Coordinates of C-alpha atoms in Angstrom, one line a residue:
M1 CA 12.8 15.5 22.5
S2 CA 13.8 11.9 22.2
A3 CA 12.8 9.8 19.2
A4 CA 10.6 7.6 21.5
D5 CA 8.8 10.7 22.8
R6 CA 8.4 12.0 19.3
V7 CA 6.8 8.7 18.3
A8 CA 4.4 8.9 21.2
E9 CA 3.5 12.5 20.5
L10 CA 2.7 11.9 16.8
T11 CA 0.9 8.6 17.6
A12 CA -1.4 10.5 20.0
T13 CA -2.1 13.0 17.2
F14 CA -2.9 10.7 14.3
A15 CA -4.4 7.8 16.3
A16 CA -6.9 9.9 18.2
P17 CA -10.5 8.6 18.4
S18 CA -11.7 11.9 16.8
L19 CA -9.7 14.0 14.4
D20 CA -9.9 16.1 11.3
V21 CA -7.5 15.0 8.6
A22 CA -7.6 18.2 6.6
H23 CA -6.8 20.2 9.7
L24 CA -3.9 18.1 10.6
L25 CA -2.4 18.1 7.1
C26 CA -3.2 21.7 6.1
D27 CA -5.4 24.0 8.0
R28 CA -3.3 24.1 11.2
H29 CA -0.2 25.4 9.4
P30 CA 0.4 29.1 8.7
A31 CA -1.6 30.1 5.7
D32 CA 1.4 32.0 4.1
R33 CA 3.8 29.1 4.4
V34 CA 4.7 27.3 1.1
A35 CA 3.3 23.7 1.0
F36 CA 4.5 22.8 -2.5
T37 CA 6.8 24.2 -5.2
V38 CA 5.5 22.8 -8.5
V39 CA 8.0 22.6 -11.4
D40 CA 6.9 22.3 -15.0
G41 CA 9.1 19.3 -16.1
D42 CA 7.4 19.0 -19.5
G43 CA 8.1 22.6 -20.5
D44 CA 10.6 25.2 -19.7
G45 CA 11.1 24.3 -16.0
T46 CA 9.1 27.3 -14.7
A47 CA 7.9 26.9 -11.1
S48 CA 4.9 28.0 -9.1
T49 CA 4.3 27.8 -5.3
L50 CA 1.2 26.7 -3.5
T51 CA 0.8 27.9 0.1
F52 CA -1.2 26.1 2.8
G53 CA -3.7 28.9 2.7
E54 CA -4.2 28.5 -1.1
L55 CA -4.4 24.7 -0.7
A56 CA -7.0 25.1 2.0
A57 CA -9.2 27.4 -0.1
G58 CA -8.8 25.3 -3.2
S59 CA -9.5 22.0 -1.5
H60 CA -12.7 23.4 0.1
R61 CA -14.1 24.4 -3.3
C62 CA -13.0 21.1 -4.8
A63 CA -14.6 19.2 -1.9
R64 CA -17.9 21.0 -2.5
A65 CA -17.7 20.0 -6.2
L66 CA -17.1 16.3 -5.3
Q67 CA -19.9 16.5 -2.7
D68 CA -22.2 17.7 -5.5
L69 CA -21.3 14.4 -7.3
G70 CA -22.5 12.5 -4.2
V71 CA -19.1 11.8 -2.6
G72 CA -19.3 11.3 1.1
P73 CA -17.6 9.5 4.0
G74 CA -16.1 6.1 3.0
D75 CA -16.6 6.7 -0.8
R76 CA -13.6 6.0 -3.0
V77 CA -12.1 8.8 -5.1
A78 CA -9.4 7.8 -7.6
T79 CA -7.0 10.0 -9.6
L80 CA -5.1 9.4 -12.8
M81 CA -3.1 12.5 -12.7
G82 CA 0.4 13.9 -13.0
K83 CA 2.2 15.7 -10.1
G84 CA 0.9 19.2 -9.6
T85 CA -1.5 21.5 -7.8
D86 CA -4.6 19.8 -9.1
L87 CA -3.5 16.5 -7.7
V88 CA -2.8 17.6 -4.2
T89 CA -6.0 19.7 -4.2
V90 CA -8.2 16.7 -5.2
I91 CA -6.5 14.4 -2.6
L92 CA -7.1 16.9 0.2
A93 CA -10.6 17.6 -1.0
S94 CA -11.4 13.9 -0.8
W95 CA -10.2 13.8 2.8
R96 CA -12.3 16.9 3.7
L97 CA -15.3 14.8 2.8
G98 CA -14.2 11.7 4.8
A99 CA -13.7 9.9 1.4
V100 CA -10.9 7.4 0.8
Y101 CA -8.3 8.2 -1.8
V102 CA -7.3 5.7 -4.5
P103 CA -4.0 6.5 -6.4
L104 CA -3.5 5.4 -9.9
F105 CA 0.0 5.4 -11.5
T106 CA 0.0 7.4 -14.8
A107 CA 2.0 4.7 -16.5
F108 CA -0.7 2.1 -15.9
A109 CA -2.5 0.6 -18.9
P110 CA -6.3 0.0 -18.8
Q111 CA -6.0 -3.5 -17.3
A112 CA -4.1 -2.3 -14.3
I113 CA -6.4 0.6 -13.9
A114 CA -9.5 -1.7 -14.0
L115 CA -8.1 -3.9 -11.3
R116 CA -7.7 -1.0 -8.9
L117 CA -11.0 0.8 -9.8
E118 CA -13.0 -2.4 -9.5
G119 CA -11.1 -3.6 -6.4
A120 CA -11.5 -0.4 -4.6
G121 CA -15.1 0.3 -5.8
A122 CA -14.2 3.7 -7.0
H123 CA -16.9 5.4 -9.0
V124 CA -15.4 8.8 -9.3
V125 CA -12.1 9.2 -11.2
V126 CA -10.4 12.6 -11.7
V127 CA -8.2 12.3 -14.8
D128 CA -5.8 14.6 -16.7
P129 CA -6.6 15.0 -20.4
D130 CA -3.6 13.1 -21.7
Q131 CA -4.7 10.1 -19.6
R132 CA -8.4 10.2 -20.5
H133 CA -8.2 7.6 -23.3
K134 CA -7.2 4.9 -20.7
L135 CA -10.7 5.1 -19.2
D136 CA -12.5 4.3 -22.4
P137 CA -14.4 1.0 -22.0
G138 CA -12.8 -2.0 -23.7
P139 CA -11.7 -5.6 -23.2
D140 CA -9.4 -4.6 -20.4
L141 CA -11.6 -2.0 -18.7
P142 CA -15.3 -3.0 -18.6
D143 CA -17.9 -0.2 -18.8
D144 CA -19.2 1.0 -15.4
P145 CA -22.5 3.0 -15.7
Q146 CA -21.9 4.4 -12.2
R147 CA -18.4 5.7 -13.0
R148 CA -18.2 9.5 -13.1
I149 CA -15.2 10.8 -15.0
V150 CA -14.0 14.3 -14.1
V151 CA -11.4 15.8 -16.5
T152 CA -8.9 18.4 -15.3
G153 CA -8.7 20.3 -18.6
P154 CA -9.8 20.2 -22.2
G155 CA -10.2 16.9 -24.0
A156 CA -13.3 15.6 -22.3
S157 CA -15.3 12.8 -23.9
P158 CA -19.1 12.9 -24.1
G159 CA -20.6 12.3 -20.7
D160 CA -17.4 13.5 -18.9
L161 CA -17.5 16.3 -16.3
S162 CA -15.1 19.2 -16.1
L163 CA -13.3 19.8 -12.8
A164 CA -13.1 23.5 -13.5
D165 CA -16.8 23.8 -14.2
L166 CA -17.8 21.7 -11.2
I167 CA -15.6 24.0 -8.9
A168 CA -17.1 27.1 -10.5
A169 CA -20.6 25.9 -9.8
A170 CA -19.9 24.8 -6.3
S171 CA -20.7 26.8 -3.2
P172 CA -17.8 29.0 -2.0
E173 CA -18.7 28.4 1.6
P174 CA -16.2 26.4 3.6
L175 CA -17.2 22.8 4.0
P176 CA -18.3 21.7 7.5
T177 CA -15.7 19.7 9.3
V178 CA -15.9 15.9 8.8
T179 CA -14.2 14.0 11.5
T180 CA -12.9 10.4 11.6
S181 CA -10.6 8.4 13.8
G182 CA -7.1 7.1 13.7
D183 CA -8.5 3.8 12.6
G184 CA -10.6 5.4 9.8
P185 CA -9.7 4.6 6.2
L186 CA -7.5 7.1 4.5
V187 CA -6.0 5.5 1.3
H188 CA -7.1 2.4 -0.6
M189 CA -4.2 1.2 -2.7
F190 CA -2.7 -2.0 -4.1
T191 CA 0.7 -3.7 -3.7
S192 CA 3.0 -3.5 -6.7
G193 CA 2.7 -7.2 -7.7
T194 CA 6.3 -8.1 -7.2
T195 CA 5.4 -11.7 -6.4
G196 CA 2.0 -12.0 -7.9
K197 CA -1.4 -10.3 -8.3
P198 CA -1.6 -7.0 -6.5
K199 CA -3.5 -7.1 -3.2
G200 CA -5.7 -4.3 -1.8
V201 CA -4.4 -2.5 1.2
I202 CA -6.5 0.1 3.2
H203 CA -4.3 2.5 5.1
P204 CA -5.8 4.0 8.3
V205 CA -5.2 7.6 9.2
S206 CA -2.7 6.5 11.9
Y207 CA -0.5 5.2 9.1
I208 CA 0.6 8.8 8.5
T209 CA 2.5 8.7 11.8
G210 CA 5.1 6.3 10.6
W211 CA 5.7 8.4 7.5
Q212 CA 6.2 11.6 9.4
I213 CA 8.7 9.8 11.7
Y214 CA 10.5 8.5 8.6
L215 CA 10.6 12.0 7.1
E216 CA 12.2 13.4 10.2
Y217 CA 14.5 10.6 11.3
G218 CA 15.1 8.4 8.2
L219 CA 15.3 11.3 5.6
G220 CA 16.4 13.9 8.1
V221 CA 14.3 16.6 6.6
T222 CA 14.2 19.9 8.6
R223 CA 12.7 23.4 8.2
D224 CA 16.1 24.4 6.7
S225 CA 15.8 21.8 4.0
T226 CA 14.9 22.2 0.4
Y227 CA 13.3 18.8 0.0
W228 CA 12.5 16.8 -3.2
C229 CA 11.1 13.3 -3.3
A230 CA 11.2 12.2 -7.0
A231 CA 9.1 9.1 -6.5
D232 CA 5.7 9.0 -8.3
P233 CA 2.6 9.5 -6.0
G234 CA 0.8 6.7 -7.8
W235 CA 2.7 4.5 -5.3
A236 CA 3.0 4.5 -1.5
Y237 CA 6.5 5.9 -1.3
G238 CA 5.8 8.9 -3.6
L239 CA 2.3 9.5 -2.2
Y240 CA 3.5 9.6 1.5
A241 CA 7.1 10.8 1.2
A242 CA 6.4 13.5 -1.4
I243 CA 2.9 14.7 -0.3
V244 CA 1.4 13.3 2.9
A245 CA 4.4 13.4 5.3
P246 CA 5.5 16.9 4.3
L247 CA 1.9 18.1 4.7
A248 CA 1.7 16.5 8.2
A249 CA 5.0 18.1 9.2
G250 CA 4.2 21.5 7.6
L251 CA 7.3 21.4 5.5
P252 CA 7.5 22.5 1.8
S253 CA 7.9 19.8 -0.8
L254 CA 8.9 20.0 -4.5
L255 CA 6.8 18.3 -7.2
L256 CA 8.2 17.9 -10.7
S257 CA 5.8 17.1 -13.5
G258 CA 6.6 14.7 -16.3
G259 CA 8.7 11.5 -16.4
F260 CA 12.4 11.0 -15.6
S261 CA 15.2 12.4 -17.6
A262 CA 18.8 12.9 -16.3
E263 CA 18.9 16.5 -17.8
R264 CA 15.6 17.5 -16.1
T265 CA 16.7 15.9 -12.8
W266 CA 20.0 17.7 -12.7
R267 CA 18.4 21.0 -13.7
T268 CA 15.8 20.8 -10.9
L269 CA 18.4 19.9 -8.3
L270 CA 20.5 22.8 -9.3
D271 CA 17.9 25.5 -10.0
H272 CA 16.0 24.8 -6.8
R273 CA 19.1 24.4 -4.6
V274 CA 17.8 21.0 -3.4
T275 CA 19.5 19.9 -0.2
D276 CA 17.5 16.7 0.5
F277 CA 16.7 14.3 -2.3
T278 CA 15.2 10.9 -2.3
A279 CA 14.3 8.6 -5.3
A280 CA 14.2 5.0 -6.4
P281 CA 17.5 3.3 -7.2
T282 CA 16.6 3.4 -10.9
V283 CA 16.8 7.2 -10.8
Y284 CA 20.4 7.1 -9.5
R285 CA 21.3 4.4 -12.0
G286 CA 19.8 6.5 -14.7
L287 CA 21.9 9.5 -13.6
R288 CA 25.0 7.4 -13.4
S289 CA 24.6 5.9 -16.9
S290 CA 23.6 9.1 -18.6
S291 CA 25.9 11.1 -20.7
V292 CA 24.6 14.3 -19.1
P293 CA 27.4 15.7 -16.9
V294 CA 26.9 16.4 -13.2
P295 CA 26.4 20.2 -13.0
E296 CA 28.6 22.3 -10.8
G297 CA 27.0 24.2 -7.8
L298 CA 24.7 21.4 -6.5
R299 CA 23.7 22.0 -2.8
L300 CA 22.9 18.4 -2.0
E301 CA 23.5 17.5 1.7
R302 CA 21.4 14.3 2.0
A303 CA 20.5 11.7 -0.6
S304 CA 18.3 8.7 0.0
S305 CA 16.8 5.7 -1.9
A306 CA 13.9 3.3 -1.4
G307 CA 11.7 1.0 -3.5
E308 CA 14.2 -1.7 -4.2
P309 CA 17.6 -2.6 -2.9
L310 CA 20.4 -0.2 -3.7
T311 CA 23.3 -1.9 -5.5
P312 CA 26.9 -0.9 -4.6
E313 CA 27.8 0.6 -7.9
V314 CA 25.5 3.5 -7.1
N315 CA 27.5 4.7 -4.2
E316 CA 30.8 4.0 -6.0
W317 CA 29.5 6.6 -8.4
A318 CA 27.8 8.9 -5.9
G319 CA 30.9 9.3 -3.8
A320 CA 32.9 10.7 -6.7
A321 CA 30.0 12.5 -8.6
L322 CA 28.0 14.0 -5.7
G323 CA 30.5 14.0 -2.8
L324 CA 28.1 12.1 -0.6
A325 CA 26.6 8.6 -0.2
V326 CA 23.1 7.6 -0.9
H327 CA 21.4 6.1 2.1
D328 CA 19.3 3.0 1.4
H329 CA 15.9 2.5 3.1
F330 CA 13.5 -0.3 3.3
G331 CA 9.7 -0.3 3.2
Q332 CA 6.5 -1.9 2.0
T333 CA 3.0 -0.7 1.0
E334 CA 1.6 -2.6 3.9
V335 CA 3.6 -1.2 6.8
G336 CA 5.4 1.9 5.6
M337 CA 9.2 2.5 6.2
P338 CA 10.5 0.4 9.1
L339 CA 14.3 0.3 8.3
A340 CA 16.6 3.2 7.3
N341 CA 20.2 4.3 7.2
H342 CA 19.1 7.4 9.1
H343 CA 20.2 10.9 8.3
H344 CA 19.0 12.4 11.6
P345 CA 22.1 13.2 13.6
E346 CA 20.7 11.4 16.7
L347 CA 20.6 8.1 14.8
A348 CA 23.1 8.6 11.9
R349 CA 25.8 5.9 11.7
P350 CA 28.6 5.2 9.2
L351 CA 27.1 3.4 6.2
K352 CA 27.9 -0.2 5.6
P353 CA 27.9 -1.4 1.9
G354 CA 24.7 -3.3 1.2
S355 CA 23.0 -2.4 4.4
M356 CA 19.4 -1.3 4.4
G357 CA 19.9 0.2 7.9
R358 CA 18.4 -0.1 11.3
P359 CA 14.9 0.1 12.7
V360 CA 13.2 3.5 12.4
P361 CA 11.9 4.8 15.7
G362 CA 8.7 3.1 16.5
W363 CA 9.7 -0.2 14.9
S364 CA 11.3 -3.4 16.1
L365 CA 12.6 -6.0 13.7
T366 CA 14.7 -9.1 13.7
V367 CA 15.6 -12.1 11.4
L368 CA 13.8 -15.3 12.2
T369 CA 15.2 -18.8 11.3
D370 CA 13.5 -20.7 8.5
E371 CA 12.7 -23.6 10.7
K372 CA 11.2 -21.9 13.8
D373 CA 9.6 -18.5 14.6
E374 CA 12.6 -17.5 16.7
P375 CA 15.5 -15.1 16.1
A376 CA 18.4 -16.4 14.0
G377 CA 21.9 -15.9 15.0
E378 CA 24.0 -12.9 13.9
G379 CA 24.8 -13.0 10.3
V380 CA 22.5 -16.0 9.6
L381 CA 20.3 -15.7 6.6
G382 CA 16.6 -15.9 7.5
R383 CA 13.2 -14.2 7.4
V384 CA 13.1 -10.5 8.1
A385 CA 10.2 -9.9 10.5
I386 CA 8.6 -7.1 12.5
D387 CA 7.7 -7.6 16.2
V388 CA 4.1 -6.4 16.1
A389 CA 3.7 -5.8 19.8
A390 CA 6.9 -3.9 20.1
S391 CA 6.2 -1.7 17.0
P392 CA 3.7 1.1 17.9
L393 CA 3.8 2.3 14.3
M394 CA 2.5 -1.0 13.0
T395 CA -1.0 -0.5 11.5
F396 CA -1.4 -3.4 9.0
R397 CA -3.8 -6.1 10.1
D398 CA -5.1 -7.7 6.9
Y399 CA -5.6 -7.1 3.2
Q400 CA -8.8 -5.9 1.7
S401 CA -9.9 -9.5 1.1
P402 CA -10.0 -11.0 4.6
G403 CA -7.6 -13.9 5.2
Q404 CA -5.1 -13.0 2.5
S405 CA -2.7 -11.9 5.2
A406 CA -2.6 -15.3 7.0
S407 CA 0.8 -16.1 5.6
K408 CA 2.1 -12.7 6.6
F409 CA 1.9 -13.4 10.3
T410 CA 3.2 -16.2 12.5
P411 CA 0.4 -18.4 14.1
D412 CA 0.7 -16.6 17.4
G413 CA 0.4 -13.2 15.7
R414 CA 3.7 -11.9 17.2
W415 CA 5.7 -11.5 14.0
Y416 CA 4.8 -9.9 10.7
L417 CA 6.8 -11.6 8.0
T418 CA 8.0 -9.1 5.4
G419 CA 8.5 -11.8 2.8
D420 CA 12.1 -10.8 2.5
A421 CA 15.2 -12.9 3.3
G422 CA 18.1 -11.2 5.0
R423 CA 20.5 -11.1 7.9
V424 CA 21.4 -8.8 10.8
D425 CA 24.9 -8.2 12.1
A426 CA 26.1 -7.6 15.6
D427 CA 25.5 -3.9 15.3
G428 CA 21.9 -4.3 14.4
D429 CA 22.3 -3.4 10.7
F430 CA 20.1 -5.3 8.4
F431 CA 21.2 -6.7 5.0
F432 CA 18.7 -7.6 2.3
S433 CA 19.2 -10.9 0.4
S434 CA 16.1 -11.5 -1.6
R435 CA 12.4 -12.0 -1.5
D436 CA 11.7 -15.3 0.4
D437 CA 10.5 -16.9 -2.8
D438 CA 13.7 -15.8 -4.6
V439 CA 16.2 -17.6 -2.3
I440 CA 18.2 -20.1 -4.2
I441 CA 19.0 -23.4 -2.6
M442 CA 21.8 -25.1 -4.4
A443 CA 23.4 -28.3 -3.1
G444 CA 22.3 -27.3 0.4
Y445 CA 23.6 -23.7 0.2
R446 CA 21.1 -20.9 0.7
I447 CA 22.0 -18.1 -1.7
G448 CA 20.5 -14.7 -2.0
P449 CA 20.3 -13.4 -5.6
F450 CA 20.8 -9.7 -4.6
E451 CA 24.4 -10.2 -3.5
I452 CA 25.2 -11.8 -6.9
E453 CA 23.3 -9.1 -8.7
S454 CA 25.3 -6.5 -6.9
V455 CA 28.6 -8.0 -8.2
L456 CA 27.3 -8.3 -11.7
A457 CA 26.1 -4.7 -11.7
Q458 CA 29.7 -3.5 -11.1
H459 CA 30.8 -4.6 -14.5
P460 CA 30.9 -1.6 -16.9
A461 CA 28.9 -3.4 -19.6
V462 CA 25.9 -4.2 -17.3
A463 CA 23.0 -1.8 -17.1
E464 CA 20.9 -4.1 -14.9
C465 CA 20.5 -7.7 -14.1
S466 CA 18.4 -10.3 -12.2
V467 CA 19.5 -13.6 -10.8
I468 CA 17.2 -16.7 -10.3
G469 CA 17.4 -20.3 -9.4
A470 CA 16.7 -22.7 -12.2
P471 CA 15.8 -26.4 -11.7
D472 CA 18.7 -28.8 -11.7
E473 CA 18.5 -32.6 -11.3
V474 CA 21.8 -32.9 -9.4
R475 CA 21.9 -29.7 -7.3
G476 CA 18.2 -29.0 -6.9
E477 CA 18.7 -25.5 -8.3
V478 CA 21.5 -23.7 -10.1
I479 CA 22.1 -20.0 -10.4
E480 CA 21.3 -18.3 -13.7
A481 CA 21.5 -14.6 -14.5
Y482 CA 19.6 -12.4 -16.9
V483 CA 21.6 -9.4 -18.0
V484 CA 20.7 -6.2 -19.8
L485 CA 23.7 -4.5 -21.3
R486 CA 24.4 -0.8 -21.4
D487 CA 23.7 1.2 -24.6
G488 CA 26.6 1.0 -27.0
V489 CA 27.9 -2.4 -25.7
D490 CA 28.2 -4.9 -28.5
G491 CA 29.6 -8.2 -27.5
G492 CA 28.0 -10.2 -30.3
D493 CA 24.7 -12.0 -30.3
D494 CA 24.2 -14.9 -27.8
G495 CA 21.9 -16.6 -30.4
K496 CA 18.9 -16.7 -28.0
G497 CA 16.8 -14.1 -29.7
G498 CA 17.4 -11.0 -27.5
G499 CA 20.1 -8.7 -26.3
H500 CA 23.7 -8.6 -27.3
G501 CA 26.3 -10.7 -25.6
S502 CA 29.1 -13.2 -26.3
P503 CA 30.5 -16.3 -24.7
E504 CA 33.5 -14.3 -23.8
L505 CA 31.5 -11.6 -22.0
A506 CA 29.4 -14.3 -20.2
A507 CA 32.6 -16.0 -19.0
E508 CA 33.9 -12.6 -17.8
L509 CA 30.8 -12.0 -15.7
Q510 CA 31.0 -15.5 -14.3
Q511 CA 34.6 -15.0 -13.3
L512 CA 33.7 -11.6 -11.7
V513 CA 31.2 -13.4 -9.3
K514 CA 33.7 -16.1 -8.5
T515 CA 36.4 -13.5 -7.7
R516 CA 34.3 -11.0 -5.8
Y517 CA 31.6 -13.1 -4.2
A518 CA 32.0 -16.8 -4.0
A519 CA 33.4 -19.5 -6.3
H520 CA 30.4 -21.8 -5.8
A521 CA 27.8 -19.1 -6.4
Y522 CA 28.6 -18.0 -10.0
P523 CA 25.8 -18.1 -12.6
R524 CA 26.0 -21.3 -14.5
T525 CA 24.2 -19.6 -17.5
I526 CA 24.1 -15.9 -18.5
H527 CA 21.1 -14.9 -20.6
F528 CA 21.5 -11.6 -22.4
I529 CA 18.1 -9.9 -22.8
D530 CA 16.7 -6.5 -23.9
A531 CA 14.8 -5.8 -20.7
L532 CA 13.8 -7.3 -17.4
P533 CA 10.2 -7.9 -16.5
K534 CA 9.1 -5.3 -14.0
T535 CA 6.1 -4.0 -12.1
P536 CA 4.7 -0.6 -13.1
S537 CA 6.7 0.9 -10.2
G538 CA 9.9 -0.5 -11.6
K539 CA 10.6 -3.5 -9.4
T540 CA 12.0 -6.6 -11.1
Q541 CA 9.7 -9.6 -11.1
R542 CA 12.1 -12.5 -10.7
Y543 CA 9.2 -14.9 -10.4
L544 CA 8.3 -14.3 -14.1
L545 CA 11.9 -15.1 -15.1
R546 CA 11.8 -18.2 -13.0
N547 CA 8.5 -19.4 -14.5
R548 CA 9.8 -18.7 -18.0
R549 CA 13.0 -20.6 -17.4
R550 CA 11.2 -23.6 -15.9
A551 CA 8.9 -23.7 -18.9
E552 CA 11.9 -23.6 -21.2
L553 CA 13.6 -26.4 -19.3
A554 CA 10.4 -28.5 -19.4
T555 CA 10.4 -28.6 -23.2
P556 CA 12.3 -31.6 -24.8
E557 CA 14.4 -29.4 -27.1
S558 CA 15.9 -27.5 -24.1
R559 CA 17.0 -30.5 -22.2

């Protein structure tokens, strides 16, 4: 079957006018087939399996329990839970009722949780005991008399409900089928806030199609794979790549509880003979910078990355350490995964350093000029855009608050503007430059910070970095870099109250950019700092650095 035919087949399935989400994701698959292998990352690494039959039975009982709380079609059910059997059971139970799922990242603080609970209107929250304290009313999370808090284990507060008790009291009879449509709401989540306040996005059921296509063609996962997506399901990539897409495809997926550690990651890859692995670039950088050695006997065949651009030093390391290259992929909460360096043999091509790939089947993209809504020339920096009419997997129409998406589409509605600047070469490979707002215009030159960051990150002293444009009376803007040094690096104090660096190291980094990128595009100032400002999902917030630097330059003593 061709990729185009596969897109049409899955679109017909998940965009149907009447469908049963739980059937498509669970009940139609063989009951004895493994859906998830759940690894105890916080303990001794023991693993348990969850079959589709067990998931079906458990989610029916859980759905009855939620129904007894008044949950029905269209209601929002949120979870503040770690990766495991309870999480996938609650998610599927919500969809059995026609409810809409609201993911909450377990690293969120109360203020971020409040924004999402209030924004989605979620009055039922299922929470793990170790996360329960974040739901206590306070200045960052106002009390909600309608909120029902369901705790998954011991540690409940007065007024809380126990998930186990609710399930035990629920009817064991299977729940009658609740149908919806491809346009029906499935997930209510929020953007990561890379460029400002998070916006509500409601994914329809048909959004699943794009993720299954991505799983098969972008990631190249097959029935012979042992697949692990290490991303957290509190975000779109982890939710869909680790849970929803494998369920839709009927393929087993591995879930590791707990946070990241290099030792735990290597052990899981080795013990479970993982062949297909995908994670955020920060995971690969963490493995690279760790003192934990790469174990012998790994079975990795395919490695992928998404969430933020993959800097070149990762593949310099991966080629030697893993014997393979990490494939960079591009996506957004709004649309899914439209670009990939595909693993599927039908679409696989030699990797180009810095490329985020070509359009995934079902998507059509180009780079528009800055001046007009028309394609730019080959290699010309412009606005990365999706051709809406030519992209059958495009489901995004607007944010939760109507009108917020006006700037995301061209006036004629033909192009969806990703908000990223980049270029496309003669072969159709796309290269990320920056977010549109992050493009630096210096003396008439348009400069993307990502390419400069990629050079700086190659220096052995640099753990991570971010490049911004700072106001300059002569040039309009000048390039400045914020650098976090690797542990153990001591170049002296730069005297600016954070990090360790020296004028000599700063000059060395500037010369590196001049030599490896462009003489005119070196950072005029290097700031050594302890940490970069990031969203909870780990994406660097350049705009906060820009705002801080502008405020500093506006004060008399900094002039």
